Amino acid sequence: MADQGDQLALTTGLDPQDAKAVIGVLVGDALDGPAWRKANAVHVSLGQLKVMSAIESCRTAALGGHFARCEDCAYTTIAYNGCHNRDCRKC
């Protein structure tokens, strides 16, 4: 099964190592997102910062959510809202 870096590389055309680095920055694996943004502030545009922020908060409590309930078994879970950014792989 392909991991997130391989999937991002396939969909964006990035080198797999670059794709894994991008995911690491966004989700905090390799380097904390805010620290990376501060260190690279002169190289990142406002538009790119907005995309990063949207993707980081996608499907989290920050964007709100709703309860999803199965009508058959009454199982209830929280379904968080997406960012609806065209660059987001989850949306």
PDB file of N, CA and C in Angstrom:
ATOM      1  N   MET A   1       0.839  -1.168   0.000  1.00  0.00           N
ATOM      2  CA  MET A   1       0.000   0.000   0.000  1.00  0.00           C
ATOM      3  C   MET A   1       0.891   1.240   0.000  1.00  0.00           C
ATOM      4  N   ALA A   2       0.564   2.213  -0.821  1.00  0.00           N
ATOM      5  CA  ALA A   2       1.353   3.432  -0.923  1.00  0.00           C
ATOM      6  C   ALA A   2       1.086   4.339   0.271  1.00  0.00           C
ATOM      7  N   ASP A   3       2.129   5.014   0.740  1.00  0.00           N
ATOM      8  CA  ASP A   3       1.920   5.937   1.847  1.00  0.00           C
ATOM      9  C   ASP A   3       1.536   7.312   1.307  1.00  0.00           C
ATOM     10  N   GLN A   4       1.310   8.282   2.217  1.00  0.00           N
ATOM     11  CA  GLN A   4       0.859   9.604   1.816  1.00  0.00           C
ATOM     12  C   GLN A   4       1.854  10.308   0.909  1.00  0.00           C
ATOM     13  N   GLY A   5       3.146  10.142   1.167  1.00  0.00           N
ATOM     14  CA  GLY A   5       4.160  10.774   0.329  1.00  0.00           C
ATOM     15  C   GLY A   5       4.123  10.260  -1.095  1.00  0.00           C
ATOM     16  N   ASP A   6       3.954   8.939  -1.249  1.00  0.00           N
ATOM     17  CA  ASP A   6       3.866   8.358  -2.587  1.00  0.00           C
ATOM     18  C   ASP A   6       2.603   8.824  -3.301  1.00  0.00           C
ATOM     19  N   GLN A   7       1.497   8.912  -2.579  1.00  0.00           N
ATOM     20  CA  GLN A   7       0.247   9.372  -3.186  1.00  0.00           C
ATOM     21  C   GLN A   7       0.365  10.821  -3.633  1.00  0.00           C
ATOM     22  N   LEU A   8       0.966  11.678  -2.781  1.00  0.00           N
ATOM     23  CA  LEU A   8       1.149  13.070  -3.149  1.00  0.00           C
ATOM     24  C   LEU A   8       2.079  13.193  -4.346  1.00  0.00           C
ATOM     25  N   ALA A   9       3.127  12.381  -4.386  1.00  0.00           N
ATOM     26  CA  ALA A   9       4.061  12.413  -5.513  1.00  0.00           C
ATOM     27  C   ALA A   9       3.346  12.044  -6.807  1.00  0.00           C
ATOM     28  N   LEU A  10       2.476  11.043  -6.754  1.00  0.00           N
ATOM     29  CA  LEU A  10       1.746  10.635  -7.954  1.00  0.00           C
ATOM     30  C   LEU A  10       0.785  11.709  -8.429  1.00  0.00           C
ATOM     31  N   THR A  11       0.102  12.371  -7.511  1.00  0.00           N
ATOM     32  CA  THR A  11      -0.904  13.351  -7.910  1.00  0.00           C
ATOM     33  C   THR A  11      -0.329  14.703  -8.281  1.00  0.00           C
ATOM     34  N   THR A  12       0.871  15.038  -7.771  1.00  0.00           N
ATOM     35  CA  THR A  12       1.441  16.360  -8.037  1.00  0.00           C
ATOM     36  C   THR A  12       2.635  16.341  -8.964  1.00  0.00           C
ATOM     37  N   GLY A  13       3.236  15.159  -9.162  1.00  0.00           N
ATOM     38  CA  GLY A  13       4.433  15.082  -9.982  1.00  0.00           C
ATOM     39  C   GLY A  13       5.705  15.403  -9.218  1.00  0.00           C
ATOM     40  N   LEU A  14       5.594  15.590  -7.896  1.00  0.00           N
ATOM     41  CA  LEU A  14       6.781  15.852  -7.077  1.00  0.00           C
ATOM     42  C   LEU A  14       7.624  14.588  -6.950  1.00  0.00           C
ATOM     43  N   ASP A  15       8.894  14.791  -6.681  1.00  0.00           N
ATOM     44  CA  ASP A  15       9.764  13.682  -6.313  1.00  0.00           C
ATOM     45  C   ASP A  15       9.233  13.109  -4.993  1.00  0.00           C
ATOM     46  N   PRO A  16       9.218  11.782  -4.811  1.00  0.00           N
ATOM     47  CA  PRO A  16       8.678  11.195  -3.572  1.00  0.00           C
ATOM     48  C   PRO A  16       9.306  11.744  -2.291  1.00  0.00           C
ATOM     49  N   GLN A  17      10.600  12.008  -2.290  1.00  0.00           N
ATOM     50  CA  GLN A  17      11.237  12.568  -1.088  1.00  0.00           C
ATOM     51  C   GLN A  17      10.740  13.984  -0.813  1.00  0.00           C
ATOM     52  N   ASP A  18      10.553  14.787  -1.879  1.00  0.00           N
ATOM     53  CA  ASP A  18      10.019  16.138  -1.709  1.00  0.00           C
ATOM     54  C   ASP A  18       8.585  16.083  -1.200  1.00  0.00           C
ATOM     55  N   ALA A  19       7.815  15.144  -1.723  1.00  0.00           N
ATOM     56  CA  ALA A  19       6.426  14.996  -1.298  1.00  0.00           C
ATOM     57  C   ALA A  19       6.349  14.638   0.183  1.00  0.00           C
ATOM     58  N   LYS A  20       7.230  13.746   0.642  1.00  0.00           N
ATOM     59  CA  LYS A  20       7.244  13.375   2.065  1.00  0.00           C
ATOM     60  C   LYS A  20       7.653  14.568   2.926  1.00  0.00           C
ATOM     61  N   ALA A  21       8.545  15.399   2.427  1.00  0.00           N
ATOM     62  CA  ALA A  21       8.948  16.593   3.168  1.00  0.00           C
ATOM     63  C   ALA A  21       7.785  17.575   3.286  1.00  0.00           C
ATOM     64  N   VAL A  22       7.017  17.725   2.212  1.00  0.00           N
ATOM     65  CA  VAL A  22       5.845  18.609   2.235  1.00  0.00           C
ATOM     66  C   VAL A  22       4.853  18.120   3.276  1.00  0.00           C
ATOM     67  N   ILE A  23       4.569  16.834   3.279  1.00  0.00           N
ATOM     68  CA  ILE A  23       3.636  16.272   4.250  1.00  0.00           C
ATOM     69  C   ILE A  23       4.186  16.444   5.662  1.00  0.00           C
ATOM     70  N   GLY A  24       5.486  16.257   5.834  1.00  0.00           N
ATOM     71  CA  GLY A  24       6.094  16.442   7.150  1.00  0.00           C
ATOM     72  C   GLY A  24       5.918  17.848   7.674  1.00  0.00           C
ATOM     73  N   VAL A  25       6.057  18.843   6.813  1.00  0.00           N
ATOM     74  CA  VAL A  25       5.881  20.230   7.221  1.00  0.00           C
ATOM     75  C   VAL A  25       4.419  20.480   7.587  1.00  0.00           C
ATOM     76  N   LEU A  26       3.512  19.980   6.783  1.00  0.00           N
ATOM     77  CA  LEU A  26       2.098  20.252   7.023  1.00  0.00           C
ATOM     78  C   LEU A  26       1.568  19.563   8.266  1.00  0.00           C
ATOM     79  N   VAL A  27       1.936  18.329   8.483  1.00  0.00           N
ATOM     80  CA  VAL A  27       1.386  17.601   9.622  1.00  0.00           C
ATOM     81  C   VAL A  27       2.336  17.562  10.814  1.00  0.00           C
ATOM     82  N   GLY A  28       3.511  18.120  10.681  1.00  0.00           N
ATOM     83  CA  GLY A  28       4.407  18.245  11.811  1.00  0.00           C
ATOM     84  C   GLY A  28       5.309  17.053  12.065  1.00  0.00           C
ATOM     85  N   ASP A  29       5.434  16.120  11.118  1.00  0.00           N
ATOM     86  CA  ASP A  29       6.300  14.963  11.327  1.00  0.00           C
ATOM     87  C   ASP A  29       7.769  15.381  11.400  1.00  0.00           C
ATOM     88  N   ALA A  30       8.256  15.956  10.321  1.00  0.00           N
ATOM     89  CA  ALA A  30       9.674  16.257  10.221  1.00  0.00           C
ATOM     90  C   ALA A  30      10.022  17.593  10.880  1.00  0.00           C
ATOM     91  N   LEU A  31       9.142  18.554  10.775  1.00  0.00           N
ATOM     92  CA  LEU A  31       9.421  19.902  11.251  1.00  0.00           C
ATOM     93  C   LEU A  31       8.086  20.565  11.551  1.00  0.00           C
ATOM     94  N   ASP A  32       8.009  21.285  12.619  1.00  0.00           N
ATOM     95  CA  ASP A  32       6.766  21.946  13.002  1.00  0.00           C
ATOM     96  C   ASP A  32       6.373  22.994  11.965  1.00  0.00           C
ATOM     97  N   GLY A  33       5.114  22.968  11.516  1.00  0.00           N
ATOM     98  CA  GLY A  33       4.632  23.891  10.495  1.00  0.00           C
ATOM     99  C   GLY A  33       4.896  25.352  10.811  1.00  0.00           C
ATOM    100  N   PRO A  34       4.502  25.863  11.989  1.00  0.00           N
ATOM    101  CA  PRO A  34       4.762  27.271  12.301  1.00  0.00           C
ATOM    102  C   PRO A  34       6.253  27.620  12.318  1.00  0.00           C
ATOM    103  N   ALA A  35       7.074  26.727  12.827  1.00  0.00           N
ATOM    104  CA  ALA A  35       8.519  26.991  12.839  1.00  0.00           C
ATOM    105  C   ALA A  35       9.069  27.027  11.418  1.00  0.00           C
ATOM    106  N   TRP A  36       8.579  26.134  10.562  1.00  0.00           N
ATOM    107  CA  TRP A  36       9.030  26.120   9.165  1.00  0.00           C
ATOM    108  C   TRP A  36       8.614  27.407   8.466  1.00  0.00           C
ATOM    109  N   ARG A  37       7.375  27.852   8.706  1.00  0.00           N
ATOM    110  CA  ARG A  37       6.902  29.090   8.073  1.00  0.00           C
ATOM    111  C   ARG A  37       7.729  30.289   8.524  1.00  0.00           C
ATOM    112  N   LYS A  38       8.087  30.327   9.804  1.00  0.00           N
ATOM    113  CA  LYS A  38       8.898  31.434  10.316  1.00  0.00           C
ATOM    114  C   LYS A  38      10.291  31.420   9.686  1.00  0.00           C
ATOM    115  N   ALA A  39      10.887  30.242   9.584  1.00  0.00           N
ATOM    116  CA  ALA A  39      12.235  30.121   9.025  1.00  0.00           C
ATOM    117  C   ALA A  39      12.271  30.424   7.529  1.00  0.00           C
ATOM    118  N   ASN A  40      11.158  30.204   6.832  1.00  0.00           N
ATOM    119  CA  ASN A  40      11.120  30.390   5.380  1.00  0.00           C
ATOM    120  C   ASN A  40      10.189  31.526   4.958  1.00  0.00           C
ATOM    121  N   ALA A  41       9.956  32.477   5.841  1.00  0.00           N
ATOM    122  CA  ALA A  41       8.987  33.551   5.591  1.00  0.00           C
ATOM    123  C   ALA A  41       9.284  34.334   4.311  1.00  0.00           C
ATOM    124  N   VAL A  42      10.548  34.532   3.985  1.00  0.00           N
ATOM    125  CA  VAL A  42      10.876  35.324   2.794  1.00  0.00           C
ATOM    126  C   VAL A  42      10.682  34.532   1.501  1.00  0.00           C
ATOM    127  N   HIS A  43      10.532  33.210   1.597  1.00  0.00           N
ATOM    128  CA  HIS A  43      10.418  32.376   0.409  1.00  0.00           C
ATOM    129  C   HIS A  43       8.989  31.899   0.131  1.00  0.00           C
ATOM    130  N   VAL A  44       8.070  32.185   1.044  1.00  0.00           N
ATOM    131  CA  VAL A  44       6.710  31.673   0.928  1.00  0.00           C
ATOM    132  C   VAL A  44       5.759  32.847   0.741  1.00  0.00           C
ATOM    133  N   SER A  45       4.906  32.754  -0.288  1.00  0.00           N
ATOM    134  CA  SER A  45       3.957  33.836  -0.564  1.00  0.00           C
ATOM    135  C   SER A  45       2.756  33.764   0.374  1.00  0.00           C
ATOM    136  N   LEU A  46       1.996  34.838   0.432  1.00  0.00           N
ATOM    137  CA  LEU A  46       0.794  34.880   1.262  1.00  0.00           C
ATOM    138  C   LEU A  46      -0.208  33.815   0.814  1.00  0.00           C
ATOM    139  N   GLY A  47      -0.332  33.625  -0.491  1.00  0.00           N
ATOM    140  CA  GLY A  47      -1.230  32.594  -1.014  1.00  0.00           C
ATOM    141  C   GLY A  47      -0.830  31.201  -0.557  1.00  0.00           C
ATOM    142  N   GLN A  48       0.467  30.929  -0.566  1.00  0.00           N
ATOM    143  CA  GLN A  48       0.950  29.624  -0.119  1.00  0.00           C
ATOM    144  C   GLN A  48       0.709  29.428   1.376  1.00  0.00           C
ATOM    145  N   LEU A  49       0.877  30.492   2.151  1.00  0.00           N
ATOM    146  CA  LEU A  49       0.611  30.405   3.585  1.00  0.00           C
ATOM    147  C   LEU A  49      -0.867  30.126   3.854  1.00  0.00           C
ATOM    148  N   LYS A  50      -1.738  30.736   3.069  1.00  0.00           N
ATOM    149  CA  LYS A  50      -3.177  30.501   3.230  1.00  0.00           C
ATOM    150  C   LYS A  50      -3.534  29.048   2.914  1.00  0.00           C
ATOM    151  N   VAL A  51      -2.925  28.497   1.870  1.00  0.00           N
ATOM    152  CA  VAL A  51      -3.169  27.098   1.518  1.00  0.00           C
ATOM    153  C   VAL A  51      -2.686  26.186   2.639  1.00  0.00           C
ATOM    154  N   MET A  52      -1.486  26.438   3.164  1.00  0.00           N
ATOM    155  CA  MET A  52      -0.967  25.619   4.257  1.00  0.00           C
ATOM    156  C   MET A  52      -1.892  25.670   5.464  1.00  0.00           C
ATOM    157  N   SER A  53      -2.362  26.856   5.801  1.00  0.00           N
ATOM    158  CA  SER A  53      -3.248  27.014   6.947  1.00  0.00           C
ATOM    159  C   SER A  53      -4.556  26.263   6.739  1.00  0.00           C
ATOM    160  N   ALA A  54      -5.118  26.353   5.527  1.00  0.00           N
ATOM    161  CA  ALA A  54      -6.366  25.656   5.232  1.00  0.00           C
ATOM    162  C   ALA A  54      -6.194  24.145   5.336  1.00  0.00           C
ATOM    163  N   ILE A  55      -5.106  23.630   4.790  1.00  0.00           N
ATOM    164  CA  ILE A  55      -4.869  22.186   4.803  1.00  0.00           C
ATOM    165  C   ILE A  55      -4.619  21.688   6.231  1.00  0.00           C
ATOM    166  N   GLU A  56      -3.896  22.476   7.017  1.00  0.00           N
ATOM    167  CA  GLU A  56      -3.624  22.072   8.399  1.00  0.00           C
ATOM    168  C   GLU A  56      -4.901  21.982   9.231  1.00  0.00           C
ATOM    169  N   SER A  57      -5.859  22.852   8.962  1.00  0.00           N
ATOM    170  CA  SER A  57      -7.079  22.851   9.768  1.00  0.00           C
ATOM    171  C   SER A  57      -8.200  22.017   9.164  1.00  0.00           C
ATOM    172  N   CYS A  58      -7.964  21.427   7.999  1.00  0.00           N
ATOM    173  CA  CYS A  58      -8.987  20.639   7.318  1.00  0.00           C
ATOM    174  C   CYS A  58      -9.400  19.434   8.163  1.00  0.00           C
ATOM    175  N   ARG A  59     -10.696  19.238   8.264  1.00  0.00           N
ATOM    176  CA  ARG A  59     -11.300  18.110   8.990  1.00  0.00           C
ATOM    177  C   ARG A  59     -10.839  18.042  10.445  1.00  0.00           C
ATOM    178  N   THR A  60     -10.752  19.226  11.068  1.00  0.00           N
ATOM    179  CA  THR A  60     -10.445  19.322  12.490  1.00  0.00           C
ATOM    180  C   THR A  60     -11.532  20.159  13.155  1.00  0.00           C
ATOM    181  N   ALA A  61     -11.498  20.217  14.467  1.00  0.00           N
ATOM    182  CA  ALA A  61     -12.485  20.993  15.212  1.00  0.00           C
ATOM    183  C   ALA A  61     -12.398  22.491  14.891  1.00  0.00           C
ATOM    184  N   ALA A  62     -11.270  22.937  14.389  1.00  0.00           N
ATOM    185  CA  ALA A  62     -11.092  24.351  14.057  1.00  0.00           C
ATOM    186  C   ALA A  62     -12.110  24.832  13.028  1.00  0.00           C
ATOM    187  N   LEU A  63     -12.541  23.958  12.139  1.00  0.00           N
ATOM    188  CA  LEU A  63     -13.509  24.332  11.106  1.00  0.00           C
ATOM    189  C   LEU A  63     -14.931  23.914  11.459  1.00  0.00           C
ATOM    190  N   GLY A  64     -15.113  23.394  12.650  1.00  0.00           N
ATOM    191  CA  GLY A  64     -16.450  22.965  13.064  1.00  0.00           C
ATOM    192  C   GLY A  64     -16.770  21.580  12.543  1.00  0.00           C
ATOM    193  N   GLY A  65     -17.945  21.140  12.846  1.00  0.00           N
ATOM    194  CA  GLY A  65     -18.352  19.811  12.417  1.00  0.00           C
ATOM    195  C   GLY A  65     -19.801  19.542  12.737  1.00  0.00           C
ATOM    196  N   HIS A  66     -20.191  18.316  12.590  1.00  0.00           N
ATOM    197  CA  HIS A  66     -21.557  17.901  12.871  1.00  0.00           C
ATOM    198  C   HIS A  66     -21.536  16.433  13.294  1.00  0.00           C
ATOM    199  N   PHE A  67     -22.650  15.992  13.851  1.00  0.00           N
ATOM    200  CA  PHE A  67     -22.753  14.593  14.239  1.00  0.00           C
ATOM    201  C   PHE A  67     -23.287  13.781  13.076  1.00  0.00           C
ATOM    202  N   ALA A  68     -22.669  12.663  12.823  1.00  0.00           N
ATOM    203  CA  ALA A  68     -23.142  11.724  11.801  1.00  0.00           C
ATOM    204  C   ALA A  68     -23.650  10.489  12.548  1.00  0.00           C
ATOM    205  N   ARG A  69     -24.868  10.066  12.231  1.00  0.00           N
ATOM    206  CA  ARG A  69     -25.469   8.944  12.952  1.00  0.00           C
ATOM    207  C   ARG A  69     -25.985   7.907  11.967  1.00  0.00           C
ATOM    208  N   CYS A  70     -25.650   6.660  12.223  1.00  0.00           N
ATOM    209  CA  CYS A  70     -26.136   5.554  11.412  1.00  0.00           C
ATOM    210  C   CYS A  70     -27.593   5.300  11.783  1.00  0.00           C
ATOM    211  N   GLU A  71     -28.451   5.250  10.784  1.00  0.00           N
ATOM    212  CA  GLU A  71     -29.865   5.018  11.049  1.00  0.00           C
ATOM    213  C   GLU A  71     -30.166   3.568  11.408  1.00  0.00           C
ATOM    214  N   ASP A  72     -29.280   2.653  11.018  1.00  0.00           N
ATOM    215  CA  ASP A  72     -29.502   1.238  11.319  1.00  0.00           C
ATOM    216  C   ASP A  72     -29.116   0.873  12.748  1.00  0.00           C
ATOM    217  N   CYS A  73     -27.904   1.278  13.156  1.00  0.00           N
ATOM    218  CA  CYS A  73     -27.409   0.856  14.474  1.00  0.00           C
ATOM    219  C   CYS A  73     -27.311   1.991  15.489  1.00  0.00           C
ATOM    220  N   ALA A  74     -27.610   3.213  15.080  1.00  0.00           N
ATOM    221  CA  ALA A  74     -27.572   4.401  15.934  1.00  0.00           C
ATOM    222  C   ALA A  74     -26.153   4.788  16.369  1.00  0.00           C
ATOM    223  N   TYR A  75     -25.123   4.267  15.689  1.00  0.00           N
ATOM    224  CA  TYR A  75     -23.744   4.670  15.976  1.00  0.00           C
ATOM    225  C   TYR A  75     -23.595   6.142  15.612  1.00  0.00           C
ATOM    226  N   THR A  76     -23.032   6.929  16.507  1.00  0.00           N
ATOM    227  CA  THR A  76     -22.869   8.360  16.293  1.00  0.00           C
ATOM    228  C   THR A  76     -21.399   8.723  16.369  1.00  0.00           C
ATOM    229  N   THR A  77     -20.958   9.571  15.462  1.00  0.00           N
ATOM    230  CA  THR A  77     -19.579  10.053  15.459  1.00  0.00           C
ATOM    231  C   THR A  77     -19.568  11.506  15.010  1.00  0.00           C
ATOM    232  N   ILE A  78     -18.468  12.180  15.274  1.00  0.00           N
ATOM    233  CA  ILE A  78     -18.322  13.566  14.826  1.00  0.00           C
ATOM    234  C   ILE A  78     -17.705  13.561  13.442  1.00  0.00           C
ATOM    235  N   ALA A  79     -18.302  14.295  12.537  1.00  0.00           N
ATOM    236  CA  ALA A  79     -17.762  14.467  11.182  1.00  0.00           C
ATOM    237  C   ALA A  79     -17.329  15.931  11.059  1.00  0.00           C
ATOM    238  N   TYR A  80     -16.015  16.159  10.995  1.00  0.00           N
ATOM    239  CA  TYR A  80     -15.510  17.525  10.919  1.00  0.00           C
ATOM    240  C   TYR A  80     -15.594  18.056   9.496  1.00  0.00           C
ATOM    241  N   ASN A  81     -15.768  19.371   9.381  1.00  0.00           N
ATOM    242  CA  ASN A  81     -15.896  20.018   8.084  1.00  0.00           C
ATOM    243  C   ASN A  81     -14.538  20.131   7.391  1.00  0.00           C
ATOM    244  N   GLY A  82     -14.570  20.098   6.067  1.00  0.00           N
ATOM    245  CA  GLY A  82     -13.361  20.247   5.268  1.00  0.00           C
ATOM    246  C   GLY A  82     -13.093  21.698   4.931  1.00  0.00           C
ATOM    247  N   CYS A  83     -11.904  21.965   4.422  1.00  0.00           N
ATOM    248  CA  CYS A  83     -11.499  23.336   4.089  1.00  0.00           C
ATOM    249  C   CYS A  83     -11.982  23.766   2.700  1.00  0.00           C
ATOM    250  N   HIS A  84     -12.295  22.818   1.852  1.00  0.00           N
ATOM    251  CA  HIS A  84     -12.755  23.058   0.475  1.00  0.00           C
ATOM    252  C   HIS A  84     -11.723  23.799  -0.377  1.00  0.00           C
ATOM    253  N   ASN A  85     -10.455  23.653  -0.021  1.00  0.00           N
ATOM    254  CA  ASN A  85      -9.392  24.244  -0.812  1.00  0.00           C
ATOM    255  C   ASN A  85      -9.053  23.294  -1.946  1.00  0.00           C
ATOM    256  N   ARG A  86      -8.891  23.810  -3.134  1.00  0.00           N
ATOM    257  CA  ARG A  86      -8.648  22.939  -4.290  1.00  0.00           C
ATOM    258  C   ARG A  86      -7.319  22.190  -4.221  1.00  0.00           C
ATOM    259  N   ASP A  87      -6.404  22.663  -3.382  1.00  0.00           N
ATOM    260  CA  ASP A  87      -5.111  22.001  -3.234  1.00  0.00           C
ATOM    261  C   ASP A  87      -5.115  20.923  -2.146  1.00  0.00           C
ATOM    262  N   CYS A  88      -6.203  20.802  -1.428  1.00  0.00           N
ATOM    263  CA  CYS A  88      -6.280  19.853  -0.325  1.00  0.00           C
ATOM    264  C   CYS A  88      -6.607  18.463  -0.867  1.00  0.00           C
ATOM    265  N   ARG A  89      -5.806  17.468  -0.495  1.00  0.00           N
ATOM    266  CA  ARG A  89      -6.029  16.110  -1.001  1.00  0.00           C
ATOM    267  C   ARG A  89      -7.243  15.445  -0.354  1.00  0.00           C
ATOM    268  N   LYS A  90      -7.697  15.949   0.790  1.00  0.00           N
ATOM    269  CA  LYS A  90      -8.862  15.371   1.446  1.00  0.00           C
ATOM    270  C   LYS A  90     -10.166  15.945   0.911  1.00  0.00           C
ATOM    271  N   CYS A  91     -10.107  17.100   0.313  1.00  0.00           N
ATOM    272  CA  CYS A  91     -11.324  17.753  -0.186  1.00  0.00           C
ATOM    273  C   CYS A  91     -11.458  17.504  -1.675  1.00  0.00           C
TER     274      CYS A  91
END
